[in-house]
Coordinates of C-alpha atoms in Angstrom, one line a residue:
X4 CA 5.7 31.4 -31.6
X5 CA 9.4 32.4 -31.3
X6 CA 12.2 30.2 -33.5
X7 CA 15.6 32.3 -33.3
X8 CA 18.6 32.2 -36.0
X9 CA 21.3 33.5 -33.9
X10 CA 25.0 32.6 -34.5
X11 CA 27.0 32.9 -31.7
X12 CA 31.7 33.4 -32.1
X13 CA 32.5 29.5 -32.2
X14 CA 29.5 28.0 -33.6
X15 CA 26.3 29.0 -36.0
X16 CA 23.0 28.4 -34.8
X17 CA 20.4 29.5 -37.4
X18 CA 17.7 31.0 -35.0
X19 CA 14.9 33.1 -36.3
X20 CA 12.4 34.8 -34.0
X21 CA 8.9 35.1 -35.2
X22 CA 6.6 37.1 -34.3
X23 CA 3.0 35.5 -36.2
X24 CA 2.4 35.8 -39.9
X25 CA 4.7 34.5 -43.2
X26 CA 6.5 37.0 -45.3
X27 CA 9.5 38.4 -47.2
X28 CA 9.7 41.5 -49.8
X29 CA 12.2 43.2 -52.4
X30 CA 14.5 43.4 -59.0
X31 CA 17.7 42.5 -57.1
X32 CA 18.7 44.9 -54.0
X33 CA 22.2 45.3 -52.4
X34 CA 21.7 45.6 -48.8
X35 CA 18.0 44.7 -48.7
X36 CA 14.8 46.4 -49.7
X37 CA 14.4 49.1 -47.2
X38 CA 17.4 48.7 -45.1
X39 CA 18.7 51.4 -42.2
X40 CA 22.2 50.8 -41.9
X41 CA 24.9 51.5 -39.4
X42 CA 27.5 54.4 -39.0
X43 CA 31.0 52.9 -39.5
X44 CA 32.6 55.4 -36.2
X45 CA 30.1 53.4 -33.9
X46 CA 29.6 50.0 -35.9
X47 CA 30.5 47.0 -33.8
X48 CA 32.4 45.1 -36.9
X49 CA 35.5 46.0 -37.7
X50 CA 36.2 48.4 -40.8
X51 CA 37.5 45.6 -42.3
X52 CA 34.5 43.7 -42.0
X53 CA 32.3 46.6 -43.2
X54 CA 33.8 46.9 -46.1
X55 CA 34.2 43.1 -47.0
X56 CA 30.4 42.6 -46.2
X57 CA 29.4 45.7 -48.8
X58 CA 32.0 43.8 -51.1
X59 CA 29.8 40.6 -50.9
X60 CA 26.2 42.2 -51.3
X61 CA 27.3 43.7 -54.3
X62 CA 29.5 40.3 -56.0
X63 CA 26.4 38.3 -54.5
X64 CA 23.9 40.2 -56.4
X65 CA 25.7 40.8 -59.5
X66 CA 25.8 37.0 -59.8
X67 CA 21.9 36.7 -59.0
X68 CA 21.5 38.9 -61.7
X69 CA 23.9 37.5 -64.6
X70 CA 22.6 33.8 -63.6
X71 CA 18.5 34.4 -63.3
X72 CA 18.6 37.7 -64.8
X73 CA 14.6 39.3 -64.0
X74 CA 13.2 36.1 -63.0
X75 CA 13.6 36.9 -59.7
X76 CA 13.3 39.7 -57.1
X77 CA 16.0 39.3 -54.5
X78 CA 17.2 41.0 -51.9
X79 CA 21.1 40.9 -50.8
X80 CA 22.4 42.0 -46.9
X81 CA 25.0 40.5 -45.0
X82 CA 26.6 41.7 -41.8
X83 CA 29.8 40.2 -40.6
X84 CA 30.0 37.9 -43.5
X85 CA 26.7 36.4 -43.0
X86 CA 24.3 36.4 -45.9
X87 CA 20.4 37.3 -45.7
X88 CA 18.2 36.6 -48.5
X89 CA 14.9 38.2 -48.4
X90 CA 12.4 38.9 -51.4
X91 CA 10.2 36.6 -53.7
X92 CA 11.0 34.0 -56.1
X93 CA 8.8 32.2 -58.4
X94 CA 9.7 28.7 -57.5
X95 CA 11.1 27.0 -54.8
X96 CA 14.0 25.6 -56.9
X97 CA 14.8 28.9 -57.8
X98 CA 15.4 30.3 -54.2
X99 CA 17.7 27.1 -53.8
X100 CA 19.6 28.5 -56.8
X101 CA 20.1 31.8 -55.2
X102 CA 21.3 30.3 -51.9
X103 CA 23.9 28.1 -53.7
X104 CA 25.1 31.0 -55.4
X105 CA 25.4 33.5 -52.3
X106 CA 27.3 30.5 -51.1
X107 CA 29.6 30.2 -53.3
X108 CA 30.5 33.8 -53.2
X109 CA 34.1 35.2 -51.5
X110 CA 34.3 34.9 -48.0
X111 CA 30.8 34.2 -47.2
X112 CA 30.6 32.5 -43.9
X113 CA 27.0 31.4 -43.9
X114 CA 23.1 32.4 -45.2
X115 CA 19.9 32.4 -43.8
X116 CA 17.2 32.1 -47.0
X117 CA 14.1 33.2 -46.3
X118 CA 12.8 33.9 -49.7
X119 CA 9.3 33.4 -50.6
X120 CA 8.1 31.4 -53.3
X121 CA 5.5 33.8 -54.6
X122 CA 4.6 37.0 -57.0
X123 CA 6.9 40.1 -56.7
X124 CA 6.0 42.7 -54.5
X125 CA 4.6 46.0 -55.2
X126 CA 6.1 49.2 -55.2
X127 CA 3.4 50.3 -52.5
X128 CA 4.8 47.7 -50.3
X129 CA 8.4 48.5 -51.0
X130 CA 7.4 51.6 -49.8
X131 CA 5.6 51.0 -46.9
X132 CA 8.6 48.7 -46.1
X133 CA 10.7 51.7 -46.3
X134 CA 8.2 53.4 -43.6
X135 CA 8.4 50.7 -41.4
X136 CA 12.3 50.5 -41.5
X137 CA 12.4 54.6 -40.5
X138 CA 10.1 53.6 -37.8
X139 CA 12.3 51.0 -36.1
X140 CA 15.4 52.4 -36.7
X141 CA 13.8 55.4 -35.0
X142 CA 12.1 53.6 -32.0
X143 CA 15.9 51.8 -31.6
X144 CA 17.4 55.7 -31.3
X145 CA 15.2 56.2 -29.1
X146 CA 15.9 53.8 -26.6
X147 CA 18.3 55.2 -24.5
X148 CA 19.4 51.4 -23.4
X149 CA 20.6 50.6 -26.5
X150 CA 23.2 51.3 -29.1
X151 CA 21.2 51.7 -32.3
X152 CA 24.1 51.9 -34.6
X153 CA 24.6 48.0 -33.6
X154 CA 21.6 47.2 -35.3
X155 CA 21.2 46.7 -39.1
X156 CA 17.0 47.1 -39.7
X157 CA 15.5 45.4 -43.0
X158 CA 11.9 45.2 -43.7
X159 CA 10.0 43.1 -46.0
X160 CA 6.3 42.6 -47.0
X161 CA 5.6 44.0 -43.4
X162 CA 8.1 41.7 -41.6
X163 CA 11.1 43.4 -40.0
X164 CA 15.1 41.4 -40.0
X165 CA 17.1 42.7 -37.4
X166 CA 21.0 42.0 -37.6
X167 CA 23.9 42.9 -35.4
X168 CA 26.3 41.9 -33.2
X169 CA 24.7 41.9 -29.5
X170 CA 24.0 40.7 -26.2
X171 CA 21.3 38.7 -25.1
X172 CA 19.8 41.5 -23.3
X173 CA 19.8 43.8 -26.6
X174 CA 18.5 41.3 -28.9
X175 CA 15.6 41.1 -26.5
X176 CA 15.3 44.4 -25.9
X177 CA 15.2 45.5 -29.7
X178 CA 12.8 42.9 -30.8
X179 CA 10.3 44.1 -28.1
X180 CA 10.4 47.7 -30.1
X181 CA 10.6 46.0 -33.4
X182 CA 7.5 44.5 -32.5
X183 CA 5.6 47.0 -30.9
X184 CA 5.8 49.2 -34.2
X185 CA 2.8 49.5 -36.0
X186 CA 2.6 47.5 -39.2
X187 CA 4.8 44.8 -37.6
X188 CA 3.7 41.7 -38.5
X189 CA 6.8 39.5 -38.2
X190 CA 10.4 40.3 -36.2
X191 CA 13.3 38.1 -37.2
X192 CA 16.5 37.9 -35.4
X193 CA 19.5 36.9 -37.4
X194 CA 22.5 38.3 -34.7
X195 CA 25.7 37.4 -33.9
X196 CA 25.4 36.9 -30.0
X197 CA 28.4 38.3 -27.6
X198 CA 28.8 38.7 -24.2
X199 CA 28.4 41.3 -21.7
X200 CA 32.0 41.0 -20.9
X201 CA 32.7 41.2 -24.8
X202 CA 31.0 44.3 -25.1
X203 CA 32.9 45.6 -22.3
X204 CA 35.9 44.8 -23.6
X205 CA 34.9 46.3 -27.5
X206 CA 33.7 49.6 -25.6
X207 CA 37.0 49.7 -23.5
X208 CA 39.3 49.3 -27.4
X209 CA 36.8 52.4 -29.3
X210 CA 39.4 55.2 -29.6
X211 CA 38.4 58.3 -28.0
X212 CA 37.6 60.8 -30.5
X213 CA 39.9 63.0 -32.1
X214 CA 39.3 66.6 -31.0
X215 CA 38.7 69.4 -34.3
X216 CA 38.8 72.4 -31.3
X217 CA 42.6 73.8 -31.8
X218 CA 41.8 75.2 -28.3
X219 CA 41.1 71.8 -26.8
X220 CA 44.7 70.6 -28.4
X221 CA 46.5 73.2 -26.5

């Protein structure tokens, strides 16, 4: 069954693509629970934008924490202004709680919540999480039709979130290796979707790179 949360330049459309099976995973986490992120030379946002989005993981979770203290076990990511909740709660009204207040936060644009209303998980899982996350982000560099430094990888009880700004093409293409990784029980797509011609356009702007070779100066 595939249901997409994709947001596209004028309009959000909450899309999320799943790949069979429920989950979620991750005390409170900045950036997610086993997150590979991207390198800021080759990142598709803006260094603006880069550092605005770290700026709200960490006022987003610091609120979390002062309003529901331990009682919860969330997990904080947000590329280009757009929030992803991910970890376990222990009841629904709770996870509304947390949404409301990642809402309310500076210059967050929108969030997808997909906590789960269940026990915390395990520091096995976290860590298999963390496995699983390598593994993507590895299959993605390995993909020589791909930019992997335009995708942010999160993993959760198993299921993998992948974020970025991106083509049709590559949001297909990653979540084909996101789910042919073993232990892949779940892919979810949260991108911001561009155009070839956009791309085109962002890959014509990137400034060449500076030269440290005083021989290649002269």
């Amino acid at each position: 069954m595939t249901f997409q949360i994709v947001r596209t330049p004028c309009a959000l459309l909450a899309a999320v693509t799943l790949a069979g099976g429920l989950a979620a995973c991750a005390p409170l986490v900045i950036g997610g629970g086993a997150v590979m992120g991207t390198l800021v030379a080759t990142d598709r946002r803006t260094a603006g934008s880069q550092v605005e989005d770290e700026g709200i993981e960490f006022r987003t979770a610091s609120r979390i924490r002062e309003i529901l203290g331990d009682n919860v076990h969330v997990n904080v990511t947000s590329y280009n202004r757009q929030v992803l909740l991910t970890g376990e709660v222990p009841a629904a009204a709770d996870g509304q709680k947390v949404e409301q207040i990642a809402l309310g936060v500076e210059n967050v644009r929108s969030v997808v919540n997909d906590l789960g209303v269940m026990p915390n998980s395990t520091l096995s899982q976290r860590s298999n999480d963390t496995f699983i996350t390598g593994k993507v982000r590895a299959s993605l560099v390995d993909a020589k039709d791909l930019s992997a430094n335009a995708f942010k990888v999160v993993t959760e009880r198993n299921v993998v979130y992948l974020m970025g700004r991106v083509t049709e093409r590559e949001a297909k293409r990653a979540t084909e290796i996101a789910r042919g990784v073993n232990g892949v029980r779940k892919v979810v797509r949260v991108f911001e979707t561009i155009s070839e011609e956009e791309l085109s356009r962002a890959a014509v702007r990137q400034p060449a790179p500076v030269s440290q070779d005083p021989a290649a100066q002269q």
